[in-house]
Coordinates of C-alpha atoms and ligand atoms in Angstrom, one line a residue:
X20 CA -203.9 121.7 -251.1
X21 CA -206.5 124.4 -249.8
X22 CA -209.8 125.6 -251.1
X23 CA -210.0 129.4 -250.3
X24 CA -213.5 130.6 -251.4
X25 CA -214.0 134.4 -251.3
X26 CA -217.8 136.1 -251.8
X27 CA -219.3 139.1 -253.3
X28 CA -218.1 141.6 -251.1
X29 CA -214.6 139.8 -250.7
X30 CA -214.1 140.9 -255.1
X31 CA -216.3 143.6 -255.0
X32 CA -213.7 146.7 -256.2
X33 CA -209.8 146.8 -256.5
X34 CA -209.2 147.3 -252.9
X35 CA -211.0 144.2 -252.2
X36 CA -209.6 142.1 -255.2
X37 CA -205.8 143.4 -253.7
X38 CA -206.4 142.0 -250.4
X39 CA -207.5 139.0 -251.8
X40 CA -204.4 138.6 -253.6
X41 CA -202.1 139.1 -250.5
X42 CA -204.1 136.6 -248.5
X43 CA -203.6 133.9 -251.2
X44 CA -200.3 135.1 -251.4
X45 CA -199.6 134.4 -248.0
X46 CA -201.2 130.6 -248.2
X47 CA -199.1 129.9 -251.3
X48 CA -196.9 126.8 -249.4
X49 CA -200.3 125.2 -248.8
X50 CA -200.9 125.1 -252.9
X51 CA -204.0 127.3 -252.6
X52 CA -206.8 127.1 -255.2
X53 CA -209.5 129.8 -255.6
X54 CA -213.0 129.8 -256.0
X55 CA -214.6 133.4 -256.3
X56 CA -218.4 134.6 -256.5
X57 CA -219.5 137.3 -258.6
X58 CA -218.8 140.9 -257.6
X59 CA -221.1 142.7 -255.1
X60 CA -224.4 143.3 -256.2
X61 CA -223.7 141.8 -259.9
X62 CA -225.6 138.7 -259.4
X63 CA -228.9 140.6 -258.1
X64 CA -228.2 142.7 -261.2
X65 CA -228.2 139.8 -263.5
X66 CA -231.9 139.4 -262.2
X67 CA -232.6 142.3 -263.3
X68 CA -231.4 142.6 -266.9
X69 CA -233.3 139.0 -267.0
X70 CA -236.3 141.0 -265.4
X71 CA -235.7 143.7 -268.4
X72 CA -235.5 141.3 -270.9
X73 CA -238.5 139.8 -270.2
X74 CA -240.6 142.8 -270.0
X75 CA -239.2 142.8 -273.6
X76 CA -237.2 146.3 -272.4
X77 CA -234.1 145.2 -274.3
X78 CA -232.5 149.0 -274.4
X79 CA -232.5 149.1 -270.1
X80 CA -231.4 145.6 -270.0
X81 CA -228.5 146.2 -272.9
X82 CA -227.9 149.6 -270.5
X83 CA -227.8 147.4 -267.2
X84 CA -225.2 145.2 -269.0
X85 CA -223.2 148.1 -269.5
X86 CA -222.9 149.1 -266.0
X87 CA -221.9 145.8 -265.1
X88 CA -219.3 145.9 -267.7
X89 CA -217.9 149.3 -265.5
X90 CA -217.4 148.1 -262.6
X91 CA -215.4 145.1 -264.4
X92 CA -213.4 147.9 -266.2
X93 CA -212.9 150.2 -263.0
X94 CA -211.6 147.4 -260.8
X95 CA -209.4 146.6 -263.9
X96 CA -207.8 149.4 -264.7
X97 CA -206.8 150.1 -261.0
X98 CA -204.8 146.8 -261.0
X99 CA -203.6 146.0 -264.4
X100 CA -201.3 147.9 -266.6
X101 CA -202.5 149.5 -269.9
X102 CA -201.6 145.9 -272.3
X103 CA -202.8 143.6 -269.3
X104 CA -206.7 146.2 -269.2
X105 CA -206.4 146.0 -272.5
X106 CA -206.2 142.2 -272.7
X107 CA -209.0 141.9 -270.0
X108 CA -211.7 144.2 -271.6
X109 CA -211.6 142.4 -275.1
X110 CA -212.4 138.9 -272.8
X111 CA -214.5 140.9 -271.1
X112 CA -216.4 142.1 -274.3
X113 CA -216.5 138.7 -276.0
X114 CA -218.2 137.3 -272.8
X115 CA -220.6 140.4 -272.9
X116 CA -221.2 139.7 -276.6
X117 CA -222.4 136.2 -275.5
X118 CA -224.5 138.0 -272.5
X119 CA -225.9 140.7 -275.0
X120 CA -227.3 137.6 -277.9
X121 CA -229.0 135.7 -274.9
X122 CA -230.7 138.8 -273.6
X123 CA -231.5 139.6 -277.0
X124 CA -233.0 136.0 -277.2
X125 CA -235.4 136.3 -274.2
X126 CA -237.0 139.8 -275.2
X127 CA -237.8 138.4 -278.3
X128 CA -239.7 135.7 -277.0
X129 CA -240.9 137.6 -274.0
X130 CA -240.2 135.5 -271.5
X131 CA -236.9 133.5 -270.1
X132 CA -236.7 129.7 -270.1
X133 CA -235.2 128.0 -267.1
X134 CA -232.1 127.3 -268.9
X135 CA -231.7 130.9 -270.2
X136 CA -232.5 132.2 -266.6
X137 CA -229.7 130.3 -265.1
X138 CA -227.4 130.5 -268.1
X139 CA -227.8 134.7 -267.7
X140 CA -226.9 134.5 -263.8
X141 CA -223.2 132.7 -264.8
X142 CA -221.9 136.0 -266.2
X143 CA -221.3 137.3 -262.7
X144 CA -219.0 134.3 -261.6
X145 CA -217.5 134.0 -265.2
X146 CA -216.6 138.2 -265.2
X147 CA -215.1 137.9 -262.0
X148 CA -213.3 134.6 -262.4
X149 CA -211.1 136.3 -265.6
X150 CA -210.9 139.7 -263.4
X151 CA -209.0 138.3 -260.8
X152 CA -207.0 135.7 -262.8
X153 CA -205.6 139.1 -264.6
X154 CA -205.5 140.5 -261.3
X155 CA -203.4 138.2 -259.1
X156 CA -200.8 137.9 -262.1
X157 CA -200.4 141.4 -262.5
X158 CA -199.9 141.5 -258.4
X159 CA -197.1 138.8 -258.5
X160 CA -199.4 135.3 -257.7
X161 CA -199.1 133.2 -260.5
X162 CA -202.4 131.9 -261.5
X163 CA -204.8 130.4 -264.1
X164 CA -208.0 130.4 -264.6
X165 CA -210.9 127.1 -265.2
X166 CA -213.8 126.9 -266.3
X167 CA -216.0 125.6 -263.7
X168 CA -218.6 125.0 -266.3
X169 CA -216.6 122.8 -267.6
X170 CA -215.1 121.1 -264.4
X171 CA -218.0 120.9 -262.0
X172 CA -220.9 118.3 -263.3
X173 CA -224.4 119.2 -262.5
X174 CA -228.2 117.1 -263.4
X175 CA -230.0 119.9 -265.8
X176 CA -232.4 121.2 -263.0
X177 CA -232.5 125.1 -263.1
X178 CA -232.4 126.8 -261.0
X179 CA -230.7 124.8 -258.5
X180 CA -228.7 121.8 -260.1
X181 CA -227.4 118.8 -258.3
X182 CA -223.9 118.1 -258.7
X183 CA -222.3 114.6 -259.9
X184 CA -219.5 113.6 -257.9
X185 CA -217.8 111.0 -259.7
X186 CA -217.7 113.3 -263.0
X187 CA -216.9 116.7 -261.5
X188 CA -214.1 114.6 -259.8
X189 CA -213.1 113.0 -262.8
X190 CA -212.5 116.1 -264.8
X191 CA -211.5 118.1 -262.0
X192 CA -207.9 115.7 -261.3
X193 CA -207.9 116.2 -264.7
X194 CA -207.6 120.0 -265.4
X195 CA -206.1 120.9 -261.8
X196 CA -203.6 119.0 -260.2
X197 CA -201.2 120.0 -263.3
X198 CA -202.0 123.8 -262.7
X199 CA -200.8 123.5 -259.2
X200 CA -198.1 121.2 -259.9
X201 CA -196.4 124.7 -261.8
X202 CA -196.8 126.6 -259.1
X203 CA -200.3 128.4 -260.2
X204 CA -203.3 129.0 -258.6
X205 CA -205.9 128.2 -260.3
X206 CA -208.7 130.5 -259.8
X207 CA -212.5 128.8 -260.5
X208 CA -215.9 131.1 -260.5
X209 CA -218.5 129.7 -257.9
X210 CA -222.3 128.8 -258.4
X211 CA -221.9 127.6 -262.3
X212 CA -221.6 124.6 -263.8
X213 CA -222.8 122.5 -266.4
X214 CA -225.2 119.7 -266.8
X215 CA -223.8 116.4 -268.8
X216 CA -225.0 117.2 -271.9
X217 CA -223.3 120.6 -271.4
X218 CA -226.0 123.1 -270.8
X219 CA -224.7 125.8 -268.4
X220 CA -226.7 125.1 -264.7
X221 CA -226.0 126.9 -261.6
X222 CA -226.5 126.0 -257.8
X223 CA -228.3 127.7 -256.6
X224 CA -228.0 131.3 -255.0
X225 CA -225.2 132.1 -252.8
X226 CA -223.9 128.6 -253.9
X227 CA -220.4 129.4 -254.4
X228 CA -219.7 128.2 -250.6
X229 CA -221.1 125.0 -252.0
X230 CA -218.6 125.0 -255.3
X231 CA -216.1 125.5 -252.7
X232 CA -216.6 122.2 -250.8
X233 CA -217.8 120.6 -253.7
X234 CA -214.0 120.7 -255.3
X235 CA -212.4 120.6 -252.2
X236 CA -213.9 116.7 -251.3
X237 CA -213.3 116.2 -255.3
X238 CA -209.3 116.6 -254.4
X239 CA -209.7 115.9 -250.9
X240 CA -208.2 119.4 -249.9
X241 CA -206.6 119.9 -246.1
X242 CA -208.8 122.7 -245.5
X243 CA -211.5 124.4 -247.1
X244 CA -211.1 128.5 -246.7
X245 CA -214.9 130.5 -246.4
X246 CA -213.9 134.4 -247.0
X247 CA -216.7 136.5 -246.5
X248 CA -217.1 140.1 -244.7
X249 CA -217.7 138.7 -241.1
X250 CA -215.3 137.3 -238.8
X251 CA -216.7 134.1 -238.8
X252 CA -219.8 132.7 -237.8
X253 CA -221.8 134.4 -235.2
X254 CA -224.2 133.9 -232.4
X255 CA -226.5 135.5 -234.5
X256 CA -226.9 137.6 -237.6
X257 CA -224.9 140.8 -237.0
X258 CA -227.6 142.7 -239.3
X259 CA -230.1 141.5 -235.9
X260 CA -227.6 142.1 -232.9
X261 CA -224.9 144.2 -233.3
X262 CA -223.3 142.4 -230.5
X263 CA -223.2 139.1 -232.2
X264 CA -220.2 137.2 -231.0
X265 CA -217.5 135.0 -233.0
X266 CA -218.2 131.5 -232.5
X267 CA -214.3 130.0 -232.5
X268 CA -215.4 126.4 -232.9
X269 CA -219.1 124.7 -234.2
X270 CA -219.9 121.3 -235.1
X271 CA -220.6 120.3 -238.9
X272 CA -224.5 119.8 -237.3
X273 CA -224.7 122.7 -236.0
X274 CA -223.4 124.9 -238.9
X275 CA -225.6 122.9 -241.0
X276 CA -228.6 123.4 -239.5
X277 CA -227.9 127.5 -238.7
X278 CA -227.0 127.3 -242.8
X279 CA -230.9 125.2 -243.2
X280 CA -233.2 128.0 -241.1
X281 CA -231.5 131.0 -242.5
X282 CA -227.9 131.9 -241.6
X283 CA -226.6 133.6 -244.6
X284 CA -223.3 132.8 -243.8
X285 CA -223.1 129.8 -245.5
X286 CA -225.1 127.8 -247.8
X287 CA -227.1 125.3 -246.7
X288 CA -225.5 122.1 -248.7
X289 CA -221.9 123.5 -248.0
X290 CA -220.7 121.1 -245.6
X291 CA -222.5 118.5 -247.0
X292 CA -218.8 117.4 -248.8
X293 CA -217.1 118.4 -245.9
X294 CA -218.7 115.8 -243.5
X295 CA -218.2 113.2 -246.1
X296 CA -214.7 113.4 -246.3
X297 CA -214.2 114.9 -242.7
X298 CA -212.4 118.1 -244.3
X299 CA -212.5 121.0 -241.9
X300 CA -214.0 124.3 -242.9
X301 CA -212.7 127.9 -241.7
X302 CA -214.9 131.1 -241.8
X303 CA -213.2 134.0 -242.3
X304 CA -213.2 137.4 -243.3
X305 CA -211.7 139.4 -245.7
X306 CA -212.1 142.7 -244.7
X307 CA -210.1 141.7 -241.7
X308 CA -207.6 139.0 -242.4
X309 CA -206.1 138.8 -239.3
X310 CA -209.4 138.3 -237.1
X311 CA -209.4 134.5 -236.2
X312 CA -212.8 133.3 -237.7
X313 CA -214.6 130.4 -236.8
X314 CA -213.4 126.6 -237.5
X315 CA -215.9 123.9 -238.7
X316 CA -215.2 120.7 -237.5
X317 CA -216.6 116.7 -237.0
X318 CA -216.7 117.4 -233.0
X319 CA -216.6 121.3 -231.9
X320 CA -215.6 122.0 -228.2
X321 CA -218.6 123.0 -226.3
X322 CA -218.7 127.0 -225.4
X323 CA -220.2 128.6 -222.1
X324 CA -224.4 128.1 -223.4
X325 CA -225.9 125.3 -224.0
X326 CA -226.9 127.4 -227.4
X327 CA -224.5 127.7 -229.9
X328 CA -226.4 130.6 -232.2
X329 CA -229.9 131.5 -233.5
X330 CA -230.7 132.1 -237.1
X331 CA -233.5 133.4 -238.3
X332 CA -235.4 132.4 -241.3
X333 CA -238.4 134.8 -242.7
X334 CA -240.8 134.5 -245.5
X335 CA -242.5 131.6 -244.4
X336 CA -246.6 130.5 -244.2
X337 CA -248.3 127.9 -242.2
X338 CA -250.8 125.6 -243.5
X339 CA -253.0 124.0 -240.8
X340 CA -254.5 120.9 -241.7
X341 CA -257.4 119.5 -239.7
X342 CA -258.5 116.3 -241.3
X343 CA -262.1 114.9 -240.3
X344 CA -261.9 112.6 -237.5
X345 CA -262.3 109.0 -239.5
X346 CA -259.4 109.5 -241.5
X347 CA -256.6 107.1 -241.0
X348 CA -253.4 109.7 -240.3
X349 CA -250.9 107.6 -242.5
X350 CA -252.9 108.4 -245.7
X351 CA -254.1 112.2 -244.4
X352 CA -250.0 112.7 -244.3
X353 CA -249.3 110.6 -247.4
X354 CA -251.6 112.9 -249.0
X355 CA -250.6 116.1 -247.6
X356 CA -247.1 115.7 -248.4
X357 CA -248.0 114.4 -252.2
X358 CA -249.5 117.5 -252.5
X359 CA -246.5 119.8 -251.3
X360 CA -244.1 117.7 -253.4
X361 CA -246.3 118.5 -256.5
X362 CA -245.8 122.0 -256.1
X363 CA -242.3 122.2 -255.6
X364 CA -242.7 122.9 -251.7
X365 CA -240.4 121.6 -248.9
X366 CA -242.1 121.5 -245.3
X367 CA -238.9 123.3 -243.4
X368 CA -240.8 122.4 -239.9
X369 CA -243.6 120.3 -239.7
X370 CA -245.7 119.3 -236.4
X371 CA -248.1 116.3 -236.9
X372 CA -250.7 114.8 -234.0
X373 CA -253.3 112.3 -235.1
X374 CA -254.7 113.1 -238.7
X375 CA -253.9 117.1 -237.8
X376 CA -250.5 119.0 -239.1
X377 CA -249.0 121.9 -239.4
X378 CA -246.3 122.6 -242.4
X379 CA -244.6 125.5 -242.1
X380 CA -242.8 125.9 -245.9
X381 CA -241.1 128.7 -247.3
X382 CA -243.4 131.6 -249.4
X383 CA -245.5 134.4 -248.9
X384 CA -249.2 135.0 -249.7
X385 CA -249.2 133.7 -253.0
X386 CA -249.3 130.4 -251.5
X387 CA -252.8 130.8 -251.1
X388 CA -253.6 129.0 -254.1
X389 CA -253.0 125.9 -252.2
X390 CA -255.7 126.1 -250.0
X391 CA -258.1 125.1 -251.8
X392 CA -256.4 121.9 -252.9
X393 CA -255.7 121.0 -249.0
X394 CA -259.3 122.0 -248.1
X395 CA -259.6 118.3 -250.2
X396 CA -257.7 116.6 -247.3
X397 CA -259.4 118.6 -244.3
X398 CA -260.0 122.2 -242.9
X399 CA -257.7 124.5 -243.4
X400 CA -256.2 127.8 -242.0
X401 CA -253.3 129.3 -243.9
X402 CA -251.0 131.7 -242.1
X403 CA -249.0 133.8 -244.0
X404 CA -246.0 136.7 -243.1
X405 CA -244.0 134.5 -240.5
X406 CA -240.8 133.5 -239.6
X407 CA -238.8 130.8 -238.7
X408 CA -236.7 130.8 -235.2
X409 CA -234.3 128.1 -234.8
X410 CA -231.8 127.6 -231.7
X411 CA -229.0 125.3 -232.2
X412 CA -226.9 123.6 -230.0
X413 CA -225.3 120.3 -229.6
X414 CA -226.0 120.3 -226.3
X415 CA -229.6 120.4 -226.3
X416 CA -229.9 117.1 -227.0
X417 CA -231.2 115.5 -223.9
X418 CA -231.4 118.5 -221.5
X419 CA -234.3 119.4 -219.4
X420 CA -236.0 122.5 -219.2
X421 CA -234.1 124.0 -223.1
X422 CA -238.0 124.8 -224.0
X423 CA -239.4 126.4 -221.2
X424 CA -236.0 128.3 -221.1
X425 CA -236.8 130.0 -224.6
X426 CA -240.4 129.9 -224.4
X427 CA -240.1 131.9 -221.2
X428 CA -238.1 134.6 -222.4
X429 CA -240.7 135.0 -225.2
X430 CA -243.7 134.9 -223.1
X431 CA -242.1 137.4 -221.0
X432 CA -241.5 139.8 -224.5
X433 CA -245.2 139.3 -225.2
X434 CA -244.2 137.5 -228.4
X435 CA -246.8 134.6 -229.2
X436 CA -245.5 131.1 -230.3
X437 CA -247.2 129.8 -233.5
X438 CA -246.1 126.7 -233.8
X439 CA -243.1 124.5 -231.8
X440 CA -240.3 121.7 -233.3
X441 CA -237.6 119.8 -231.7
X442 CA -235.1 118.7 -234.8
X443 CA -235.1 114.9 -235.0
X444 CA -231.4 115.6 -234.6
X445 CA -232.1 117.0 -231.4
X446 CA -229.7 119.9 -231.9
X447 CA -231.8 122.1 -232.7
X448 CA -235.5 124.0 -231.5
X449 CA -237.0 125.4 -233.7
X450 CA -240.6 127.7 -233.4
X451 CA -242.8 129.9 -235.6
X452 CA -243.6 133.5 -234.9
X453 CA -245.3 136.5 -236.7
X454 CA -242.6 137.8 -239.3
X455 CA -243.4 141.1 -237.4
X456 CA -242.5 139.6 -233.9
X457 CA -239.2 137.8 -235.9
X458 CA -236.2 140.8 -235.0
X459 CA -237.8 141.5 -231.7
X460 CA -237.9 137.9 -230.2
X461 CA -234.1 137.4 -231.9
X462 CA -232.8 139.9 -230.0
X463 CA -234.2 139.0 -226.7
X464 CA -233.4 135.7 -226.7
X465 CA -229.7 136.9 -227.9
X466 CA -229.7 139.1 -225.0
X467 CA -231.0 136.5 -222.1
X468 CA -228.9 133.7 -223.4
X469 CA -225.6 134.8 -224.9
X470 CA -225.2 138.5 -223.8
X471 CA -226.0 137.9 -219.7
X472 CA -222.3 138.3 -217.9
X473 CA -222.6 134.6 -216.9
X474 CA -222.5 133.7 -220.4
X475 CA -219.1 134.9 -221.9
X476 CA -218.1 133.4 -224.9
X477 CA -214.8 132.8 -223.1
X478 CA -213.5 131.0 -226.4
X479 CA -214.5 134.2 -228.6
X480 CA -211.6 135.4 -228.6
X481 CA -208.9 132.8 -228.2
X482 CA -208.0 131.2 -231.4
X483 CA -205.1 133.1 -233.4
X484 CA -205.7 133.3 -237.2
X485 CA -202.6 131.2 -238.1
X486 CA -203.7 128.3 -235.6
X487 CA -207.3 128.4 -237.8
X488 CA -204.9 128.0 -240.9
X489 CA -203.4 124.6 -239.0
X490 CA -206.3 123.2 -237.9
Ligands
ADP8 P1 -220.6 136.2 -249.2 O1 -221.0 137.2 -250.3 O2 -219.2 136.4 -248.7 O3 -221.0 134.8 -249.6 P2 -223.0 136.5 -247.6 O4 -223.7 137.8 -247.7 O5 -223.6 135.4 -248.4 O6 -221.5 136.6 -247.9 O7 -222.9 136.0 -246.1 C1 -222.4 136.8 -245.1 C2 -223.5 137.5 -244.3 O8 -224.3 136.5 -243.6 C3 -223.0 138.4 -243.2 O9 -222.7 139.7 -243.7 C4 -224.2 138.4 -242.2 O10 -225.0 139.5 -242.4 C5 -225.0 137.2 -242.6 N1 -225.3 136.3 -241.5 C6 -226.5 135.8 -241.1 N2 -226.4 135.0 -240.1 C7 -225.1 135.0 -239.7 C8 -224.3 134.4 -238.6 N3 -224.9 133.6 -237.7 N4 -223.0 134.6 -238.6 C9 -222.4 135.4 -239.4 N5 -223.0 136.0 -240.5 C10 -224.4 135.8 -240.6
LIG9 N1 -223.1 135.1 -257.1 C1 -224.1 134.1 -256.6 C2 -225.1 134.8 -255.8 O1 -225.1 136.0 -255.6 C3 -223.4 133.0 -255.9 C4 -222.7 133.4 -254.6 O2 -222.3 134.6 -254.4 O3 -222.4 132.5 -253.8 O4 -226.1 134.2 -255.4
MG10 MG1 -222.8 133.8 -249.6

């Protein structure tokens, strides 16, 4: 079997759900099963009624709810027939009924709880789940739908729960293996599950790549299918360099890594399953199904740089610690990181020499706060508004003159370096620079590196989409 995982965009109208259907309908000897995110923009407007709510304004969230409903009915009443709409918009009600009472809920108390944050979010996945279950039958794929709140195991944290692997497995070659056994696909919403005791839990945003894998190590699947609205994976994010190329091939490091400092593409714990089970992962898009996309494997073949792609990762401060010189470092560091921990912060690149460091960790200026608990520890200079650069490239590792390469072509852009790490992995170099400087240093070193004439992606454009499929 196959795990083909389509995002926002991917479901976002009719047109979008009918392509959907003919790709899966085209992977149907392969005993396909689908995992689908919310539809476009219904997530980010879950926020917002939970934003409403809390402000107690329970008329613009109930309103909010409504258009969200809409765009359910539009989609469905361009696929289905009158009986099969029909069917679908008293599901959808009942689940909008369940939506309305929580909502309800929260602007009476005035403010959300953790739980009710989360549980508010799983509409999107749960809407679109039932939408294209209805749709695909009406379109000639037999399918089913299941519950991923009740098939994928989570701890209770909110908003980003951990999954349980022996459990989610457990019920998962319980509920699924039968469904494709009669010839259905069964169709799963991303992002949510459930925590053992049963309270609903998601992963975390943009987490439906990570349901994805997640089910696809549970039932060791051949291939896991990433459909988004790019062809693949690219040098860079498109939304920086329009001339972005398709990367054919990139190593489960690599990917990971891109995923860690910011690449949208995927999310960051995706191939975490993948590598454990050595399943590869395809990124494709389905706007274009017949692009090849890119293929994620144990050992990708090495393209025409020594770079594989940049991502970019922005809202990010530095703290600079300077401890006084007596201090034994062990302890200053010991402390320093206690003290992140407590507050819920991870250091994304940190840069340490005797009892001084550097953390750079994700947030803006509200992070302020903190200085006054380091300035326990040392002196202190907090850096707001910048951004993360990270190059990735297996073959980095043990090559002389990578820095001064990069460093180089930022010097030369007038762009100042505020802070430098080599990934212990040695894949990838990573640097801070003003959020201001962030697009501008991006797209020279995109230029310089991947767009010079000696630097083809010869590859780019090599792999046909079916040979992606066999891989
Ligand atoms: P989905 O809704 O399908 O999960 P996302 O919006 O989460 O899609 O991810 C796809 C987006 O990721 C692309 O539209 C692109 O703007 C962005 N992106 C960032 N970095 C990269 C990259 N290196 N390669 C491809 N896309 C990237
Ligand atoms: N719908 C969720 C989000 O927008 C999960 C996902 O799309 O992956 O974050
Ligand atoms: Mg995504």
């Amino acid at each position: 079997m196959i795990v083909m995982k389509f995002g926002g965009s991917s479901v976002q109208d009719a047109v979008a759900i009918r392509r959907v259907a003919s790709i899966v309908a085209s992977r149907l000897a392969e005993q396909p099963l689908v995992v689908v995110s919310a539809m476009g923009g219904v997530t980010d407007g879950l926020v917002q009624v939970t934003e409403a709510a809390e402000q107690s304004e329970l008329g613009l969230a109930c309103e909010m709810l409504d258009g969200i409903r809409e765009k359910h009915i539009l989609a469905s009443v361009e696929m289905l027939n009158s009986a099969e709409a029909t069917a679908f918009a008293l599901k959808l009600d009942a689940r909008l009924a369940e939506a309305t009472a929580l909502v309800t809920e929260i602007a009476a108390q005035g403010s959300a709880t953790a739980g009710q944050r989360s549980h508010l979010l799983t509409f999107g996945e749960v809407l679109s789940s039932e939408l294209v279950v209805a749709a695909f039958n009406a379109l000639g794929v037999p399918s089913a739908h299941a519950d991923a709140r009740k098939l994928i195991v989570t701890n209770a944290r909110h908003p980003v729960a951990s999954p349980l692997a022996t459990a989610t497995r457990e019920k998962l070659m319980q509920a699924i293996p039968e469904l494709l056994e009669q010839n259905l696909v069964p169709v799963l919403g991303g992002f949510i599950a459930s925590s053992e005791s049963g309270e609903v839990t998601t992963l975390g945003r943009g987490g439906s790549d990570y349901s994805a894998a997640i089910i696809g190590a549970a039932l060791m699947a051949g291939r896991i299918e990433i459909w988004t609205d790019v062809s693949g994976i690219l040098t860079t994010d498109p939304r920086i360099c329009p001339n972005a190329q398709r990367i054919a091939e990139i190593s489960f490091h690599e990917a990971t890594e891109l995923a860690c400092f910011g690449a949208k593409v995927l999310h960051p714990a995706t191939l975490l399953p993948a590598i454990e089970h050595d399943i590869p992962v395809a990124v494709l898009n389905s706007h274009k199904p017949n692009e090849a996309g890119t293929i994620i494997r144990a050992i990708a073949s090495q393209g025409p740089s020594s770079f594989r792609a940049i991502a970019v990762k922005r809202n990010i401060s530095v703290f600079n610690v300077h401890a006084p010189s007596h201090v034994e470092s062990l302890r200053f560091l010991d402390d320093l990181f206690s003290l992140l921990r407590w507050h819920h912060l991870q250091s994304e690149i940190v840069a340490i020499s005797g009892a001084s460091a550097s953390v750079a960790v994700e947030g803006g200026r509200e992070l302020v706060k903190l200085t006054s608990e380091l300035e326990a520890l040392g002196e202190v200079d907090f850096q707001p508004e910048m951004a993360i650069i990270c190059m990735v490239g297996e073959d980095i590792r043990g090559r002389v003159g990578i820095a001064s390469e990069v460093f180089g072509i930022l010097a030369a852009a007038g762009i100042n370096i505020r802070m430098i790490a080599q990934g212990s992995s040695e894949i990838s170099v990573s640097f801070v620079v003003e959020e201001k400087d962030a697009v501008k240093s991006v797209q020279q070193l995109h230029r310089q590196l991947f767009e010079q004439p000696s630097v083809t992606h010869s590859h780019a454009t090599s792999a046909a989409p079916h040979k992606i499929a066999q891989a």
